[in-house]
Coordinates of C-alpha atoms in Angstrom, one line a residue:
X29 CA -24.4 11.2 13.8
X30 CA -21.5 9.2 12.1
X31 CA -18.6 11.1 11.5
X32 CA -18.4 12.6 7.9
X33 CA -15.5 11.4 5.2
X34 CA -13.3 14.5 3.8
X35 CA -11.3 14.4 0.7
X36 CA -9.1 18.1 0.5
X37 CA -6.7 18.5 -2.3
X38 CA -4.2 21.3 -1.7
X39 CA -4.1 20.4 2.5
X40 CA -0.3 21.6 2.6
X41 CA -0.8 24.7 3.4
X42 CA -3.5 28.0 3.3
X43 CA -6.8 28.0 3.0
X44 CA -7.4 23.7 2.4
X45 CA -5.2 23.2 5.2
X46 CA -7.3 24.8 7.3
X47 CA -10.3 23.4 5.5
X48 CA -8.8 20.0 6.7
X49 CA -7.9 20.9 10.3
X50 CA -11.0 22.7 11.2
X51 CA -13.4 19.3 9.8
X52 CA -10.9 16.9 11.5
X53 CA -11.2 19.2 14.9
X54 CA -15.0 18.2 14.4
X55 CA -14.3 14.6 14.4
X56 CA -14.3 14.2 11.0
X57 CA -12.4 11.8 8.8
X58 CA -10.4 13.8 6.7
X59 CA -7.9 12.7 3.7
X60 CA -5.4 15.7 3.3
X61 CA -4.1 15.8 -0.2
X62 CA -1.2 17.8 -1.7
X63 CA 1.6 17.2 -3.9
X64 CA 4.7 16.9 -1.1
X65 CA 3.3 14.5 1.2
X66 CA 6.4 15.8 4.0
X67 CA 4.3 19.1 4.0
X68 CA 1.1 16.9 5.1
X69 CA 3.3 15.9 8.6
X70 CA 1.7 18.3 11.0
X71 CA -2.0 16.9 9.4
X72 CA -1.5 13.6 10.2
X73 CA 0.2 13.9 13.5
X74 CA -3.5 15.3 14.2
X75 CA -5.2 12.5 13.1
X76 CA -5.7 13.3 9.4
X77 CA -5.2 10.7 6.4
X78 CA -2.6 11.9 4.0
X79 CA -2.0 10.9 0.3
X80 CA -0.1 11.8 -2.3
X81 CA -1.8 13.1 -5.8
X82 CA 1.2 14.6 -8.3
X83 CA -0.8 17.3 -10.3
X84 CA -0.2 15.3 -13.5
X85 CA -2.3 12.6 -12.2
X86 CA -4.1 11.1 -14.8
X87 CA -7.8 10.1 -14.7
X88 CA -7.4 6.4 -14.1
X89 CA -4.5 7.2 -10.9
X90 CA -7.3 9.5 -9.5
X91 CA -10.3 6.4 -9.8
X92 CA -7.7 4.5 -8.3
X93 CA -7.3 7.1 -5.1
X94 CA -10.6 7.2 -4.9
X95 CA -11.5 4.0 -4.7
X96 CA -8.9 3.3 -1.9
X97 CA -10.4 5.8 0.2
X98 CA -13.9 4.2 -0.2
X99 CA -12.9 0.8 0.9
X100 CA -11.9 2.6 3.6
X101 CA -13.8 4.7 5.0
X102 CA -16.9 3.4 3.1
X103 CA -18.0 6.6 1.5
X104 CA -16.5 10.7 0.8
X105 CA -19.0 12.5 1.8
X106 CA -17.1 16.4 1.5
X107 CA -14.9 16.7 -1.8
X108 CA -13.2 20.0 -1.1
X109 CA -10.9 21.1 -4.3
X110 CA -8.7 23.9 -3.2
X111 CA -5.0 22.9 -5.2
X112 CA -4.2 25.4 -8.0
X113 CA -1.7 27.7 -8.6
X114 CA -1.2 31.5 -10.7
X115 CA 1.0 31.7 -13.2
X116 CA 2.7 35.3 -13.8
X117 CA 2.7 36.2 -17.0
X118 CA 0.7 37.2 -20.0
X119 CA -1.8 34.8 -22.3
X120 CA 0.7 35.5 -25.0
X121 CA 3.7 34.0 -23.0
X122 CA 1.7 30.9 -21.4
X123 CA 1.5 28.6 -24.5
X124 CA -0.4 28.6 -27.5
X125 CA 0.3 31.9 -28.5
X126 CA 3.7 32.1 -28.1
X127 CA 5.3 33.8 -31.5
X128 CA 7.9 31.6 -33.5
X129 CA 11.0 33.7 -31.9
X130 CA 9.9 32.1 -28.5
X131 CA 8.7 28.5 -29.7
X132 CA 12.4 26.7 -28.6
X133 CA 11.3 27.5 -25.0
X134 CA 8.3 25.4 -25.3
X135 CA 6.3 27.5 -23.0
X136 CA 2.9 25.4 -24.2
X137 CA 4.0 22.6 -21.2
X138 CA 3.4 25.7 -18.8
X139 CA 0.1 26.0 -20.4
X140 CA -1.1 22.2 -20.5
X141 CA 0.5 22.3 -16.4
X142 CA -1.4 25.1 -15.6
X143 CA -4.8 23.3 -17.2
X144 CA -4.2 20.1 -16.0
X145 CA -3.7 21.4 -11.9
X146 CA -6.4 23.6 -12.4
X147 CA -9.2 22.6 -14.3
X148 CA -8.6 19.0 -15.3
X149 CA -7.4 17.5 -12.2
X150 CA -10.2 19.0 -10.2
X151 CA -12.7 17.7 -12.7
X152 CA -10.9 14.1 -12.8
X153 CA -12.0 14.0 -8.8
X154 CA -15.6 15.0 -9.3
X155 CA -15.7 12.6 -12.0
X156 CA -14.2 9.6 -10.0
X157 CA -16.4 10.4 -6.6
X158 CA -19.3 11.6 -8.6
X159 CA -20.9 7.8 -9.4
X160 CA -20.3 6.5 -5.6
X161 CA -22.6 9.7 -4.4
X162 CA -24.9 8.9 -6.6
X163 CA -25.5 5.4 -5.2
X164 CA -25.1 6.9 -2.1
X165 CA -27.6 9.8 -3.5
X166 CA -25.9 12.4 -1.1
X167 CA -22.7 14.1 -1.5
X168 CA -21.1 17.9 -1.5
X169 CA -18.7 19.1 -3.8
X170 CA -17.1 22.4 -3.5
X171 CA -14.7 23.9 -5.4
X172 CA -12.5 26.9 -3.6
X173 CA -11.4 29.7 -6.5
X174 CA -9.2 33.4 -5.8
X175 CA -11.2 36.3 -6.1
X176 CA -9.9 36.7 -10.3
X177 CA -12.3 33.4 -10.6
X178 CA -14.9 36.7 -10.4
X179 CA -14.3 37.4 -14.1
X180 CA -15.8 34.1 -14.8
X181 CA -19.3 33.8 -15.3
X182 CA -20.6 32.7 -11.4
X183 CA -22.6 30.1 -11.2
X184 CA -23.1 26.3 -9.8
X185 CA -25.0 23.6 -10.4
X186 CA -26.9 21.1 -8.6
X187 CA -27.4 17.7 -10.3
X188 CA -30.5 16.2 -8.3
X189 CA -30.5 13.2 -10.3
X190 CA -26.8 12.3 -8.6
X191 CA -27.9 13.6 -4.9
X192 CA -24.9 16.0 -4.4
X193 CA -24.5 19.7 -4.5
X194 CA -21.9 21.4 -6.1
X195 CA -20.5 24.7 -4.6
X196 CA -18.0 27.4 -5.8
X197 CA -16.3 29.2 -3.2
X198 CA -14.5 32.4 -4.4
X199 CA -12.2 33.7 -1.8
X200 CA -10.6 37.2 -0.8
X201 CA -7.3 38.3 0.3
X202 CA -5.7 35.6 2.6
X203 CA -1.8 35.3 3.6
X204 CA -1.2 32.0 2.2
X205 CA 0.9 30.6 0.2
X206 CA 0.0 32.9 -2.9
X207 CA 1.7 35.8 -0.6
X208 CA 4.7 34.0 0.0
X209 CA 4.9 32.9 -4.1
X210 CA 5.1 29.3 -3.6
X211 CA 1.9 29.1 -5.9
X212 CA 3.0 31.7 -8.3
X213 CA 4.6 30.1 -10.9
X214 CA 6.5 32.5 -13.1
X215 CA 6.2 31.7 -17.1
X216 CA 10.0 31.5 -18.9
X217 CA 9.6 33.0 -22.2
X218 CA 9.0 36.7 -22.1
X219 CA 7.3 39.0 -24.9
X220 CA 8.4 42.5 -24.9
X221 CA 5.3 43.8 -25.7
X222 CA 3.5 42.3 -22.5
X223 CA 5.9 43.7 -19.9
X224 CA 4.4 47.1 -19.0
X225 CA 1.2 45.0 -18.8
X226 CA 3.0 42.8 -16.8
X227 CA 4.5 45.4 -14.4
X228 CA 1.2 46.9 -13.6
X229 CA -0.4 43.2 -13.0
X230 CA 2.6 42.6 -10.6
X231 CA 2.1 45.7 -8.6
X232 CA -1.6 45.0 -8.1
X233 CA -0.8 41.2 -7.0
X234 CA 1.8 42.9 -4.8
X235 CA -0.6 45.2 -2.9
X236 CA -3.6 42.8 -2.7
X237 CA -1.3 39.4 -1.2
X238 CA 0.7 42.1 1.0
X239 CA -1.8 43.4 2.5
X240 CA -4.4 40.0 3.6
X241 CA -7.7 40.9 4.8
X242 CA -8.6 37.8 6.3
X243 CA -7.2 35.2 8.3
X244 CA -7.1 31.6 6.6
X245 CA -7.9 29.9 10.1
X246 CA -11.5 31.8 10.3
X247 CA -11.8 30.8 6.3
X248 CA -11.2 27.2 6.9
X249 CA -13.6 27.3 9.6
X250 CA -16.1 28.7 8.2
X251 CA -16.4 26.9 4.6
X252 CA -16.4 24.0 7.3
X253 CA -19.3 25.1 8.8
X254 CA -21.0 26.3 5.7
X255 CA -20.8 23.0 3.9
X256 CA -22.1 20.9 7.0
X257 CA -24.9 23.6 7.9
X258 CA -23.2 23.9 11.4
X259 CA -22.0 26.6 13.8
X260 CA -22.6 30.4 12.2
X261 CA -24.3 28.2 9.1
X262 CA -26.8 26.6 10.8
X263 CA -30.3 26.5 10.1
X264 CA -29.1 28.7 6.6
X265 CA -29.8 27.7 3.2
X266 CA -26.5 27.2 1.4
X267 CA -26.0 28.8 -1.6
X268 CA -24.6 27.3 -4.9
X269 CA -21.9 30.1 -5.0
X270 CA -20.9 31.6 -1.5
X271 CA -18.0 34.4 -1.1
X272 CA -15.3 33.9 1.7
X273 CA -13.4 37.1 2.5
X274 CA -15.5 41.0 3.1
X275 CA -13.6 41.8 -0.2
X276 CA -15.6 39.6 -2.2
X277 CA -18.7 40.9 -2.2
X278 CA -17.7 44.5 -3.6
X279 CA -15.7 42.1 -6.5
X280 CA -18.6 40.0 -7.1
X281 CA -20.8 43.2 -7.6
X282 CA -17.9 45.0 -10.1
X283 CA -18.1 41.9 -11.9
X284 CA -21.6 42.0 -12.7
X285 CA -21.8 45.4 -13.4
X286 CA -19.5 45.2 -16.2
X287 CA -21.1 42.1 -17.2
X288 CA -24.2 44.1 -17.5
X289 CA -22.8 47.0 -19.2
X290 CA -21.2 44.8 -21.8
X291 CA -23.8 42.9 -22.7
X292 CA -25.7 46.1 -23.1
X293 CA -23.6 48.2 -25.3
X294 CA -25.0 47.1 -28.2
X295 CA -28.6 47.8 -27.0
X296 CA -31.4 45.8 -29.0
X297 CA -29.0 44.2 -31.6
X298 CA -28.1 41.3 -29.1
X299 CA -31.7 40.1 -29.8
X300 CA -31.0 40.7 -33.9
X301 CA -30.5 37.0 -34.5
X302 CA -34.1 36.2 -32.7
X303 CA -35.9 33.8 -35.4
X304 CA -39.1 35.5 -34.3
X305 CA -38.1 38.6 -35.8
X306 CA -36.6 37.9 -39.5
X307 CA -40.4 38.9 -40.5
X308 CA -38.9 42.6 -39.7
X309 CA -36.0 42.4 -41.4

């Protein structure tokens, strides 16, 4: 079997570094991406690719990368987005809310940062890899999210017209570099009204990233072995959304519980706007 192309954003350190170490040890090609391509050393003295994507990379930079990479290596087979970041502080402080006393510190460039590592860069990748695995009509896509991703609505989809799968991969407690604040990112303009929120929110972050359940290493290894059906994974259907950390189960279930409670506290008016029933109005 012909060794499988990785591309892993956020490879520095944590969880995507061992995401990259662990497919390279396979004999793997792997591209390790992060921001400080000196922190990507130890990588490719192993083997690894390395390249340098600044989180304000724009959509056409990213084709660009991409399209390096498959002239290449002739294909990405793995597209592992791990890169992102927590900013400390309330919605209120973070940009687009922040109250005219506050607007000189022009917080909103935190909040269009924050979007643009999170959500838009991620989604500029898929978008740049996603036509090549559809010629190539194979292809796996996972994205790797904290365990506060839980108060999203879970979910993934699978676009069978493209030939690739699309994962999310929530993860527990790990000492990475969230413990050691290099990817909290604390927000400059303060509201007084948010700090006893604040303080309890810090507390809690404190507790849950001092006290790690897991070990990045075995997470690394075993999203590898997930997304390649190998090892502990094989011969196991792969789910669309697949927890990493023994914490993540008891989240995942707290989340849908009050999902379900919400959604039914207003018993049988939720189903008030139904066309079929304006007849019993």
């Amino acid at each position: 079997m012909d060794p499988l192309v990785w591309f892993v954003t956020g490879a520095s350190s944590g969880i995507g570094h061992e995401v990259a170490l662990s497919a390279s040890r396979r004999g793997d090609k792997v591209i390790a991406v992060a921001r400080n391509e000196e922190r990507l050393d130890g990588l490719a003295r192993l083997g690894c690719q390395t390249a340098l994507l600044d989180v304000a990379s724009l959509a056409p930079d990213i084709r660009r990368v991409i399209d390096r990479v498959v002239a290449e290596f002739g294909s990405i087979d793995m597209l592992v987005n791990v890169a992102g970041y927590i900013p400390e502080g309330c919605g209120e402080e973070t940009g687009g809310f922040i109250p005219p006393s506050l607007h000189q510190l022009d917080s909103d460039a935190e909040l269009v940062q924050l979007y643009t590592t999170n959500i838009f860069r991620p989604l500029r990748l898929i978008n740049a890899v996603l036509p090549y695995m559809r010629s190539w009509r194979q292809g796996v896509i996972a994205n790797v999210a904290g365990i506060s991703a839980l108060r999203g609505a879970p979910g993934a989809r699978q676009d069978r017209t493209a030939g690739d799968k699309r994962l999310r991969c929530p993860v527990g407690a790990f000492p990475n570099e969230l413990s050691q604040s290099r990817s909290q990112f604390k927000i400059e303009a303060k509201v007084d009204n948010c700090q006893s929120i604040m303080e309890s929110i810090r507390e809690t972050f404190s507790s849950f990233y001092g006290a790690p359940q897991g070990d990045p290493r075995d997470a690394g290894r075993l999203i590898v072995e997930v997304l390649t059906k190998s090892g502990r994974a094989a011969g196991r259907k792969v789910p669309g959304y697949f927890a990493v950390g023994s914490d993540v189960p008891t989240a995942m279930e707290h989340a849908h519980r009050s999902i379900k409670e919400q959604g039914e506290a207003l018993g049988n008016l939720v189903g008030a706007t139904d066309i079929s029933r304006r007849g019993n109005r």
